[in-house]
Structure formats: structure tokens, C-alpha cells
XYZ file of C-alpha atoms in Angstrom:
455
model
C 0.000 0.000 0.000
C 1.601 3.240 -1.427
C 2.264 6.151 1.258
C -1.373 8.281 2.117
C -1.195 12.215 2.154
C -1.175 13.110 5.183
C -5.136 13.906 5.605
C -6.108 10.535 4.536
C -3.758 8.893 6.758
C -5.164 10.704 9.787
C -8.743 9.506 8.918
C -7.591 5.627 8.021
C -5.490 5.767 11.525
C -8.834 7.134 13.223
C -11.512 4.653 11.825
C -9.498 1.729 12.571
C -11.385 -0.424 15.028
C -14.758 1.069 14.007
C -17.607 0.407 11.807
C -16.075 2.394 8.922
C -12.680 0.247 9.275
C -12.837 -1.770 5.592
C -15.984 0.340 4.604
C -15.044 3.766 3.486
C -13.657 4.476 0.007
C -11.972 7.017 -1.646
C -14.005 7.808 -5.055
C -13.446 9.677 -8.454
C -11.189 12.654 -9.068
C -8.341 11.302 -7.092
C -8.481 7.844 -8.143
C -8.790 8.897 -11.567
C -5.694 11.074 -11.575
C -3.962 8.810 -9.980
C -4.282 5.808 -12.586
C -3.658 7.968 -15.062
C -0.566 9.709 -13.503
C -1.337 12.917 -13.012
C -0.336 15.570 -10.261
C -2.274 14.814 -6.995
C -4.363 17.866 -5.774
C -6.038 18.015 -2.296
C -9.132 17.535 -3.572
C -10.973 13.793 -1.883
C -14.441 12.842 -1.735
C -14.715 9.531 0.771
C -17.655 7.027 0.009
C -19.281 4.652 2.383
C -22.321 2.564 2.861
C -22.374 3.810 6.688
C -23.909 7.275 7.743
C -21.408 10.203 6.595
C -23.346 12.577 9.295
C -22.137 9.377 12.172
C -18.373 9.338 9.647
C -18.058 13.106 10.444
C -18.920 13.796 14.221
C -16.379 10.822 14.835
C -14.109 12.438 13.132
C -14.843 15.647 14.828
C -14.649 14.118 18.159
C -11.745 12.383 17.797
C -9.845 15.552 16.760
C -9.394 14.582 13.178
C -11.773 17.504 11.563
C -10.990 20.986 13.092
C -14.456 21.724 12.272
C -17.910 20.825 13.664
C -19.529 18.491 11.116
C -21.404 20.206 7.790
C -24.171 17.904 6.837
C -26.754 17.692 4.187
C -28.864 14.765 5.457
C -31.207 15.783 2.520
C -28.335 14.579 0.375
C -26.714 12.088 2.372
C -23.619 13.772 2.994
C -21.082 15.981 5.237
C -18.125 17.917 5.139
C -14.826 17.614 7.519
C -12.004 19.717 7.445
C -8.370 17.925 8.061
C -5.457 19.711 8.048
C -6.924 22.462 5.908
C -8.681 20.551 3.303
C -12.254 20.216 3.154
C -13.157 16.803 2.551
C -16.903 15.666 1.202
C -17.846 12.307 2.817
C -21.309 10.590 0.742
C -23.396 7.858 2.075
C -23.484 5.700 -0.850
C -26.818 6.794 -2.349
C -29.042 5.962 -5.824
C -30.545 9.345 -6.756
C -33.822 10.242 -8.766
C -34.682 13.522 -10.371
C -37.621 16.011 -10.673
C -37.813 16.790 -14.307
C -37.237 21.295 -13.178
C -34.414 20.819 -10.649
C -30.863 18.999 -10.530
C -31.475 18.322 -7.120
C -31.954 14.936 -6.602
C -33.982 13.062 -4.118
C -31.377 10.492 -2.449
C -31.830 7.027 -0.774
C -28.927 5.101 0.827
C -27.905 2.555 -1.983
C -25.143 -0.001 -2.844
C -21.468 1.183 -3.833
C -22.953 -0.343 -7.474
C -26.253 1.773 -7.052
C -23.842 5.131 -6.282
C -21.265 4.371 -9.258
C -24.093 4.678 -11.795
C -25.791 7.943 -10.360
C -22.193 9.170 -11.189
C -21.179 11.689 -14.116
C -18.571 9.559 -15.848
C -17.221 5.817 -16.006
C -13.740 7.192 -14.966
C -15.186 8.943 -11.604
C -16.281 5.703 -10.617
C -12.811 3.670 -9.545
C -12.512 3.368 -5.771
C -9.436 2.884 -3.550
C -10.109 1.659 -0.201
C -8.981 3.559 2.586
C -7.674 0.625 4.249
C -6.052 -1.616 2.092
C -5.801 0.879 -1.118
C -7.744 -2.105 -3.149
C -9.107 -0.769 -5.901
C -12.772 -1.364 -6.973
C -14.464 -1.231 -10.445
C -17.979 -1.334 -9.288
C -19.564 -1.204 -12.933
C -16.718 -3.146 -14.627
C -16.246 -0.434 -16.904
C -14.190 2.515 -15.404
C -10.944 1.131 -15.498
C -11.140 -0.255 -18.846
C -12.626 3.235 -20.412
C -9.327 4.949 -18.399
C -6.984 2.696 -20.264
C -8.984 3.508 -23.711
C -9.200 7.075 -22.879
C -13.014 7.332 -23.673
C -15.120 9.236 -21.832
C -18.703 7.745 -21.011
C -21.617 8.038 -18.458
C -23.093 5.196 -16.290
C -26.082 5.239 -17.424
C -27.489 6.362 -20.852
C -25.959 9.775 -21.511
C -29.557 11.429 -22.491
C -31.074 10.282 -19.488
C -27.672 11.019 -17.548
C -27.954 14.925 -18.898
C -31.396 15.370 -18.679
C -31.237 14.101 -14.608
C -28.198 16.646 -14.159
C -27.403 19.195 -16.764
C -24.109 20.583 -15.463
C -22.951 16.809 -16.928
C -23.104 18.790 -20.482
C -20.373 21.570 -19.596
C -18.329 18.843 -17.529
C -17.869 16.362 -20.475
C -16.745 19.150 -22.605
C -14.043 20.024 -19.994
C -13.279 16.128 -18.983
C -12.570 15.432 -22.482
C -10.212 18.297 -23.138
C -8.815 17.707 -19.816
C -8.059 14.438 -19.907
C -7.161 13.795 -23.573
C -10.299 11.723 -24.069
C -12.458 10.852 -26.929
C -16.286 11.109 -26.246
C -17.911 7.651 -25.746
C -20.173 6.917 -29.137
C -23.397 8.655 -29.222
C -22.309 11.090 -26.098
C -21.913 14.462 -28.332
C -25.088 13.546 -29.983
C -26.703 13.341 -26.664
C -25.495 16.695 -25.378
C -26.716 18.074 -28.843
C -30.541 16.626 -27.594
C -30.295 18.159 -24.591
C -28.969 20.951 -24.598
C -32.126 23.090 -23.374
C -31.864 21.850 -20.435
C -28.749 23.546 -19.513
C -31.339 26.294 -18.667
C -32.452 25.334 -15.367
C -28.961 25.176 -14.429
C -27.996 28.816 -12.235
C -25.795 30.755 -14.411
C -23.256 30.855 -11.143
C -22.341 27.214 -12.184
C -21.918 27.747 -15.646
C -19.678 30.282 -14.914
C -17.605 28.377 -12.708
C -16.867 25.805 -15.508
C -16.396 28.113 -18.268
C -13.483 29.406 -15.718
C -12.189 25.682 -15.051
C -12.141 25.683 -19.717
C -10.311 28.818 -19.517
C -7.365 27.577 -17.620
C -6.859 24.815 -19.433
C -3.895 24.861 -22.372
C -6.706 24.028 -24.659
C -9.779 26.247 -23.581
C -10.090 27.165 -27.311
C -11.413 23.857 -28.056
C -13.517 23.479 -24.984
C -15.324 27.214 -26.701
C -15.351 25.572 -30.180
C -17.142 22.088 -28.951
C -19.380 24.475 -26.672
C -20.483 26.770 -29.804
C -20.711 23.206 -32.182
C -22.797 21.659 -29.712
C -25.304 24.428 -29.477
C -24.462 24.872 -25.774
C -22.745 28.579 -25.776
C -25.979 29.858 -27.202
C -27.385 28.888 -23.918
C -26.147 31.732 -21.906
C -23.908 33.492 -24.303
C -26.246 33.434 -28.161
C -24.124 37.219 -28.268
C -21.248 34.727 -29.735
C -23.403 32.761 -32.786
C -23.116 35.951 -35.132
C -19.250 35.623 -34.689
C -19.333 32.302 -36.677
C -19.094 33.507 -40.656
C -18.563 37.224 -39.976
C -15.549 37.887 -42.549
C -13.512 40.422 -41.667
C -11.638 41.378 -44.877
C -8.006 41.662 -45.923
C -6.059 41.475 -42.701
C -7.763 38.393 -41.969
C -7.774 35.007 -43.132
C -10.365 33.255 -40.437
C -13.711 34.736 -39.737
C -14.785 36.264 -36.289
C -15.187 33.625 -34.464
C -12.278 31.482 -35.482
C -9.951 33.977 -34.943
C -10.848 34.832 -31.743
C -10.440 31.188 -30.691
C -7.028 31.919 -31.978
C -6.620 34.903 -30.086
C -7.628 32.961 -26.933
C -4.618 30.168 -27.965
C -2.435 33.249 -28.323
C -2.866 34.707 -24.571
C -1.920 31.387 -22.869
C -4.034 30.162 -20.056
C -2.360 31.243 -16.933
C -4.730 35.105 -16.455
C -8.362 34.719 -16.388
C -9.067 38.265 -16.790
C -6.965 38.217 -19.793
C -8.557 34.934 -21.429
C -11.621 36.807 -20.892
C -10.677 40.151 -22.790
C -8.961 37.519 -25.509
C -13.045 35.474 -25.611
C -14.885 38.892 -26.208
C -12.244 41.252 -27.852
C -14.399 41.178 -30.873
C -18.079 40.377 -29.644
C -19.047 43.335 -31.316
C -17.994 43.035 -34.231
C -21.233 40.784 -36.477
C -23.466 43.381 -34.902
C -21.253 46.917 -36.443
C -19.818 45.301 -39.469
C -20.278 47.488 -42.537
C -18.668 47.522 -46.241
C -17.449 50.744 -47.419
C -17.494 52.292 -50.910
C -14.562 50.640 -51.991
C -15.499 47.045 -50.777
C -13.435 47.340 -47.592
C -14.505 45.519 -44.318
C -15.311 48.149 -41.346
C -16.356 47.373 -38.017
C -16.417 51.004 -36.901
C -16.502 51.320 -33.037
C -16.897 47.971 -32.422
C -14.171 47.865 -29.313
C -16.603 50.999 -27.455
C -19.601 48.648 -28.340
C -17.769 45.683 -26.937
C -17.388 46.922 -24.146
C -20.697 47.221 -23.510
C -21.551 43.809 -24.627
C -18.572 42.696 -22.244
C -20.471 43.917 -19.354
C -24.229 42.742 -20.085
C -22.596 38.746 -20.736
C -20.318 39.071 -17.277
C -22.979 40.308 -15.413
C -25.390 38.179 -16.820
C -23.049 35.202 -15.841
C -22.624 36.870 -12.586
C -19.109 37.609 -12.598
C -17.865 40.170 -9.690
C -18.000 43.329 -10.367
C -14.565 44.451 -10.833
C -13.616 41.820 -12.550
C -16.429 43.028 -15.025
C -14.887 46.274 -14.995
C -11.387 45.629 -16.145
C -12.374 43.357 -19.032
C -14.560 46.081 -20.459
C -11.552 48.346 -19.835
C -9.374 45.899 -21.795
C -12.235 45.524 -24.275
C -12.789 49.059 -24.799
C -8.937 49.745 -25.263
C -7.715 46.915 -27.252
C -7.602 49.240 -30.769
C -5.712 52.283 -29.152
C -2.017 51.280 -30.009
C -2.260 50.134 -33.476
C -4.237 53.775 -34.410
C -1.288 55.846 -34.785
C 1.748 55.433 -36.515
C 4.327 56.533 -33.887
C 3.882 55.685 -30.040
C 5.164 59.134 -28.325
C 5.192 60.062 -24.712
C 2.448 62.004 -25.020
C 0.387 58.332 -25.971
C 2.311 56.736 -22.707
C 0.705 58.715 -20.479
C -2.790 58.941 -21.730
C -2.063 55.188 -21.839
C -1.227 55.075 -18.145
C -4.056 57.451 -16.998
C -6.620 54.953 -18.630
C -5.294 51.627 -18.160
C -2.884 52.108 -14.643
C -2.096 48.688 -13.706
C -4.186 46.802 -16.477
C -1.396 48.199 -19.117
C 0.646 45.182 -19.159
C -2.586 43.064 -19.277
C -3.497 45.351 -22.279
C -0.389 44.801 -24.088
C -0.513 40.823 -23.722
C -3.980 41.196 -25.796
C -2.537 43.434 -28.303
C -0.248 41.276 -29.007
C -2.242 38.205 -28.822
C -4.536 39.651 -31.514
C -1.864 41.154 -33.244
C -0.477 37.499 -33.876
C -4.593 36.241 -35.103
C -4.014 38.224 -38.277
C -2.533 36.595 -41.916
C 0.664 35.771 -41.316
C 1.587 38.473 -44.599
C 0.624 41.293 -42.297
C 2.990 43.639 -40.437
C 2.871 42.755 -36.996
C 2.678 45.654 -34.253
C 6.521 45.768 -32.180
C 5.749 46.086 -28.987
C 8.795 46.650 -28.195
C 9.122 50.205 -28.467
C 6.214 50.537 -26.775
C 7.033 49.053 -23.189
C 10.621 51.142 -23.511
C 8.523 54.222 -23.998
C 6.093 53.700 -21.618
C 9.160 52.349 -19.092
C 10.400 55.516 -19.509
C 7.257 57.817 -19.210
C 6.718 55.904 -16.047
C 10.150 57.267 -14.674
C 9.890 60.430 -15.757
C 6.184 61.077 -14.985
C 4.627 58.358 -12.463
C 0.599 58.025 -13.198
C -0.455 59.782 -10.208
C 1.086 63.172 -11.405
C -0.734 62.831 -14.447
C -3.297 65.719 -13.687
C -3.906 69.402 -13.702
C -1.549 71.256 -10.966
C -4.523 73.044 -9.972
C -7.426 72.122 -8.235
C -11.262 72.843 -9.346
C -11.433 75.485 -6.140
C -7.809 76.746 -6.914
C -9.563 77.532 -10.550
C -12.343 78.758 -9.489
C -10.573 81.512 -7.386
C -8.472 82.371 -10.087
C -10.963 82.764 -12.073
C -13.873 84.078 -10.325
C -15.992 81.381 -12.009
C -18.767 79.198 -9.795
C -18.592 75.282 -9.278
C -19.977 73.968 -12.935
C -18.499 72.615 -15.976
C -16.668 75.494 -17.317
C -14.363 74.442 -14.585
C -14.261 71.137 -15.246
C -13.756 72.107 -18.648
C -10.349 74.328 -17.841
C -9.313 71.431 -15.102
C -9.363 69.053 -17.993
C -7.547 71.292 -20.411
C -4.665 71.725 -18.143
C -4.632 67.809 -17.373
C -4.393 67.663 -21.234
C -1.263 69.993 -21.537
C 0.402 67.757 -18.956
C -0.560 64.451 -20.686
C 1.057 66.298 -23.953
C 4.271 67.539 -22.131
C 3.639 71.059 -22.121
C 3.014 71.666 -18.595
C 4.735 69.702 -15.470
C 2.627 68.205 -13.332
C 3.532 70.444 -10.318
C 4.172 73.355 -12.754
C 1.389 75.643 -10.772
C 2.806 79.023 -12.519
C 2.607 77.898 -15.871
C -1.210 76.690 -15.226
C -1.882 79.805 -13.637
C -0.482 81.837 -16.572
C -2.615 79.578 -19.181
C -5.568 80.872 -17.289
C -4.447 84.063 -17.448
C -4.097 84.127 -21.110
C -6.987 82.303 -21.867
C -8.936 84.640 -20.016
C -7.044 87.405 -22.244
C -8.188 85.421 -24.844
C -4.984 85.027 -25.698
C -4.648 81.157 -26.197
């Protein structure tokens, strides 16, 4: 028997000697990854035929879990905490569904009767706690592990239609895990697929996330969009598929932005984000100009926009809401003018503070989406100016060097706009160079002429 992390061990020393001693099993994730040799995470779910409520106050009492047992009795199970992981224990249970919920109604069951309420064959191997002998309750788990195919218990219509999520986690299993959908499991999906509606958009969220950070989240969004999933709880995305863009481009919306979502690695989620919706605007403001050119005029302000109504709708927080539709709204800006100066730096820094490297990645991410014959954008140049704007000039001191009262008594003029208006002027000379930021004689002279009317 190989060497337990140190959790386990503690529970395996702890139920020796008691009714759980030879009947308490660890089940799916674990086992899976480790038959197929991947890095262990801290992440167990224990299965027995005994009561998990009785499994976690023993555990409690005998000092193992540092926390007073969580049940669900509804659902047959509990939650301990050892050594800092949180650890699910499940009375093994045989589930049946109301046809507007994925909440099931649960009866204790056999560990045969529990594999098949599962998701998938391969989150059905067991290792016992005791004796790490490992169990194949179905006779089909280990055998679809070796083939790499990914399956459910049961029949995969009636498996989706009992518990929706299923859909979103066979996409991500089989990208995951390298694995080739079982025979007639896409199809399924494709029936079902309407019933990914009851699901709460909070848990379609959370695996969209779990696609993103995989190395191959583009092809998690492709088999999401071919499988008539994404238009679910994103349908903004369906116009992207055929949209040509014209002569800088050789794929059409949608596949390129799969590309750009290749391009910006999976490692940021805020940035595979910007990468997914860069161009969500673009179907809905294309346009074809005189001479037959492609135009999707203000489609980055209008993305934006879009950015925010699909994150919110999929109820991500707030600010991280915020800085996509910044990155959104801004991903244009540096390939609009044909020279980068310092003057572009600091408007740069004023907008984007510390989302300007973020900003840069996606640049260049969809810089490297276009035909392979078009001049790429150096960023180069870019980062040394903006290195040394931030020296010179550091973002904070990028505003007027007078306040709206110091204006106002300079100028005799009430609180309103026409203040604002001069406050913003000045900030604009210092953003161009022509005024230091703590240059409060030169502001105060630019008043003076302007109210000359000399400037």
C-alpha cells in the first residue's frame, strides 16, 4: 500500500477499530488522476455505505476535523475539514430527479447503485482507505481509463437530462483528460442541450473558468459553440461564426478569436476573458465601405458594452467586469497611430494604470490572429517608452496642478463645468508635455491668457 497524504492517513489511523474500518472508500477525481498519472491535488471525496453525518462527528470528536460536522442529510452527505482541506464524505446513495431541478432526491444505496448515479465511467474507480484495493464497481471505469473514452453510467440522455451541469463537464473532462467522447455522447449533449437552462448561471460560470485555464480552452469554446451549448447563456457569440472580416484576416470572427484565446496562454483569467470577447461586437457593427473594404467602426466601445451585459449576466464580480470592459474598450488604441510618443504613454497610463501590461498581452495576442503576410505591431518600443514615461512622470502626477477650487478663485468662475472644462484642459497639456505636473505658474499663466483670450 503506497504512502497516504497526510489527511487521509489521519482519517484511516482514526476509523481503525470502528464500523467504517474496511468500509469507506476514496471515489473519483483522485483515483482517476492517480491511474492515469497525473499531479495529486487536495481535492478527496470519501464514500461509504455507513452514515457520513455518524463518519463526520467521529471524526470531529476524535480531533481529526478541526471543524464541527457540515451535513446535508437531505443529500446524504457531510463535510470535515483535516489539516486544511475540506473533505466531502457521501453515504453511498441511488438518486432520482424532478424533471425542473438537478437536485436529486437520495436514498442510501449499494457502492454499485452510487457508481451509476455518477457523471462519468472514470469517476467511478474506488481505492479503499484501508487496504488501497481498488474497486471497479460497474466493470467499466478502469477499462474506459486505459482507452481514454469518456462515457456516463447510465445512458448519456437520461444522464444529462437528470443533471445538466454533466453537459459543460464532459466538454471540460474530455479536453482535460485527452479523451475521446464515448459513441453517441456528443449527440446526446446536442438533444439536450435546453436543459442547460435550469442550471444557475453561477455554475456555468464556474466551468467556463475551469475551460479557460486549461492549455486548450479554445477547443472546450469551439465544442461548446458546435454543440449548441454557448448559445445557452452566451447566443451574443453565434453571429461571430461567418462574420468575414476582410483583408487582414484570413479566419472569420469567431475562429480567430479562438485563436486569439490560444495566443494569450491560459495562466490570467481576466486576460482569457478580454482575448473570448475582444471582438463580440464586431457581427453586430460590421459594414462595407465604398470601396469594398470591411469596417467594423466602433466595435471595441460597443464591446465593451456587450462585455459587461454577458459578465454580469453570468454573474461575474464586479470588478472583474470592470477591467475586461476596460481591456475591451482599449484593445484598438495602439495600433491607431503610426508613432507611439510620450504624449500616448501617459494617456495610456491614466486609462489603463495597472491593467497596461494586461493590455499589451492582448494586443499582441490579436496582433499574432491576423494573416501571417501582415505587419505585426513591435511592442517593443512601446514598453521602452512607456518604461520611460513611467520614470519620468509616475501616473499619479498625471493631472492638472490646480485644483477645481484653486480655478475657481483664479478665475472668479462658480462650481460647474466650465471648470471642469479648464481642469481638464490643463490635465491635457500635462498628458502632452507642455506643462509639469507640479508646474502651478505655468497653469496659472494659461488661465491668465486664456482669459485674455490670448490662447
Amino acid at each position: 500500500m503506497p504512502s497516504l497524504p497526510p489527511a487521509l492517513q489521519r482519517i484511516q489511523t482514526a476509523t481503525l477499530g470502528t464500523p467504517f474500518e474496511g468500509d469507506l472508500w476514496l471515489v473519483g477525481g483522485a483515483v482517476r488522476d492517480e491511474l492515469l498519472g497525473h499531479p495529486q491535488k487536495a481535492d478527496y471525496d470519501l464514500v461509504t455505505r455507513g452514515s457520513s453525518a455518524d463518519l463526520a462527528r467521529l471524526l470531529h470528536e476524535r480531533g481529526i476535523s478541526s471543524i464541527a460536522p457540515v451535513t446535508y442529510e437531505r443529500f446524504g452527505t457531510a463535510m470535515v475539514r483535516v489539516d486544511g482541506i475540506d473533505i466531502e464524505l457521501v453515504t453511498a446513495r441511488r438518486e432520482s430527479y424532478d424533471e425542473n431541478s438537478r437536485k436529486p432526491t437520495v436514498e442510501p444505496a449499494t457502492y454499485e447503485e452510487d457508481a451509476a448515479r455518477r457523471d462519468f465511467t472514470v469517476n467511478t474507480l474506488m481505492r479503499s482507505l484501508h487496504t488501497w484495493e481498488l474497486r471497479d464497481p460497474l466493470g467499466q471505469g478502469l477499462s474506459d481509463i486505459q482507452a481514454k473514452i469518456l462515457r456516463t453510467p447510465l445512458d448519456p440522455i437520461e444522464t444529462f437530462r437528470d443533471d445538466p451541469l454533466r453537459m459543460l463537464r464532459a466538454v471540460r473532462f474530455r479536453w482535460k483528460l485527452g479523451f475521446a467522447p464515448a459513441p453517441g455522447l456528443y449527440e446526446a449533449i446536442h438533444e439536450t442541450r435546453e436543459r442547460l437552462r435550469i442550471i444557475s448561471l453561477e455554475r456555468v460560470r464556474d466551468e467556463l473558468v475551469k475551460m479557460l485555464a486549461l492549455p486548450n480552452g479554445a477547443d472546450c469554446l469551439q465544442d461548446l459553440m458546435q454543440l449548441g451549448l454557448l448559445e445557452i447563456f452566451a447566443p451574443e457569440f453565434l453571429p461571430m461564426v461567418g462574420c468575414e472580416q476582410g483583408a487582414y484576416h484570413h479566419l472569420d470572427v469567431w475562429d480567430h478569436t479562438l485563436l486569439v484565446v490560444r495566443n494569450a496562454g491560459n495562466d490570467d483569467l481576466l486576460l482569457s476573458l478580454a482575448a473570448l470577447l475582444h471582438d463580440v461586437a464586431k457581427p453586430p457593427t460590421r459594414s462595407i465601405d465604398a470601396e469594398g473594404n470591411t469596417r467594423f467602426f466602433g466595435h471595441e466601445a460597443v464591446g465593451a458594452e456587450m462585455t459587461r451585459e454577458i459578465l454580469r449576466r453570468l454573474k461575474f464580480p464586479q470588478r472583474d467586469v470592470d477591467t475586461v470592459a476596460l481591456l475591451v474598450r482599449n484593445h484598438m488604441r495602439l495600433g491607431s497611430a503610426p508613432e507611439f510618443t510620450p504624449a500616448a504613454a501617459r494617456r495610456l497610463l491614466r486609462d489603463l494604470d495597472d491593467q497596461t501590461e494586461r493590455l499589451l498581452q492582448l494586443v499582441d495576442a490579436d496582433a499574432n490572429g491576423l494573416k501571417a503576410s501582415v505587419r505585426r505591431l513591435d511592442l517593443q518600443p512601446i514598453r521602452q517608452r512607456i518604461q520611460e514615461v513611467q520614470t519620468a512622470t509616475p501616473r499619479e502626477t498625471l493631472q492638472s496642478p490646480l485644483s477645481g477650487a484653486e480655478i475657481m478663485a483664479l478665475t472668479g468662475l462658480p462650481s460647474g463645468r466650465e471648470v471642469g472644462r479648464l481642469k481638464q484642459m490643463l490635465t491635457e497639456r500635462v498628458l502632452d508635455g507642455d506643462l509639469a505636473p507640479d508646474d502651478v505658474d505655468g497653469a496659472r499663466a494659461l488661465l491668465a491668457q486664456i482669459s485674455d483670450g490670448t490662447t
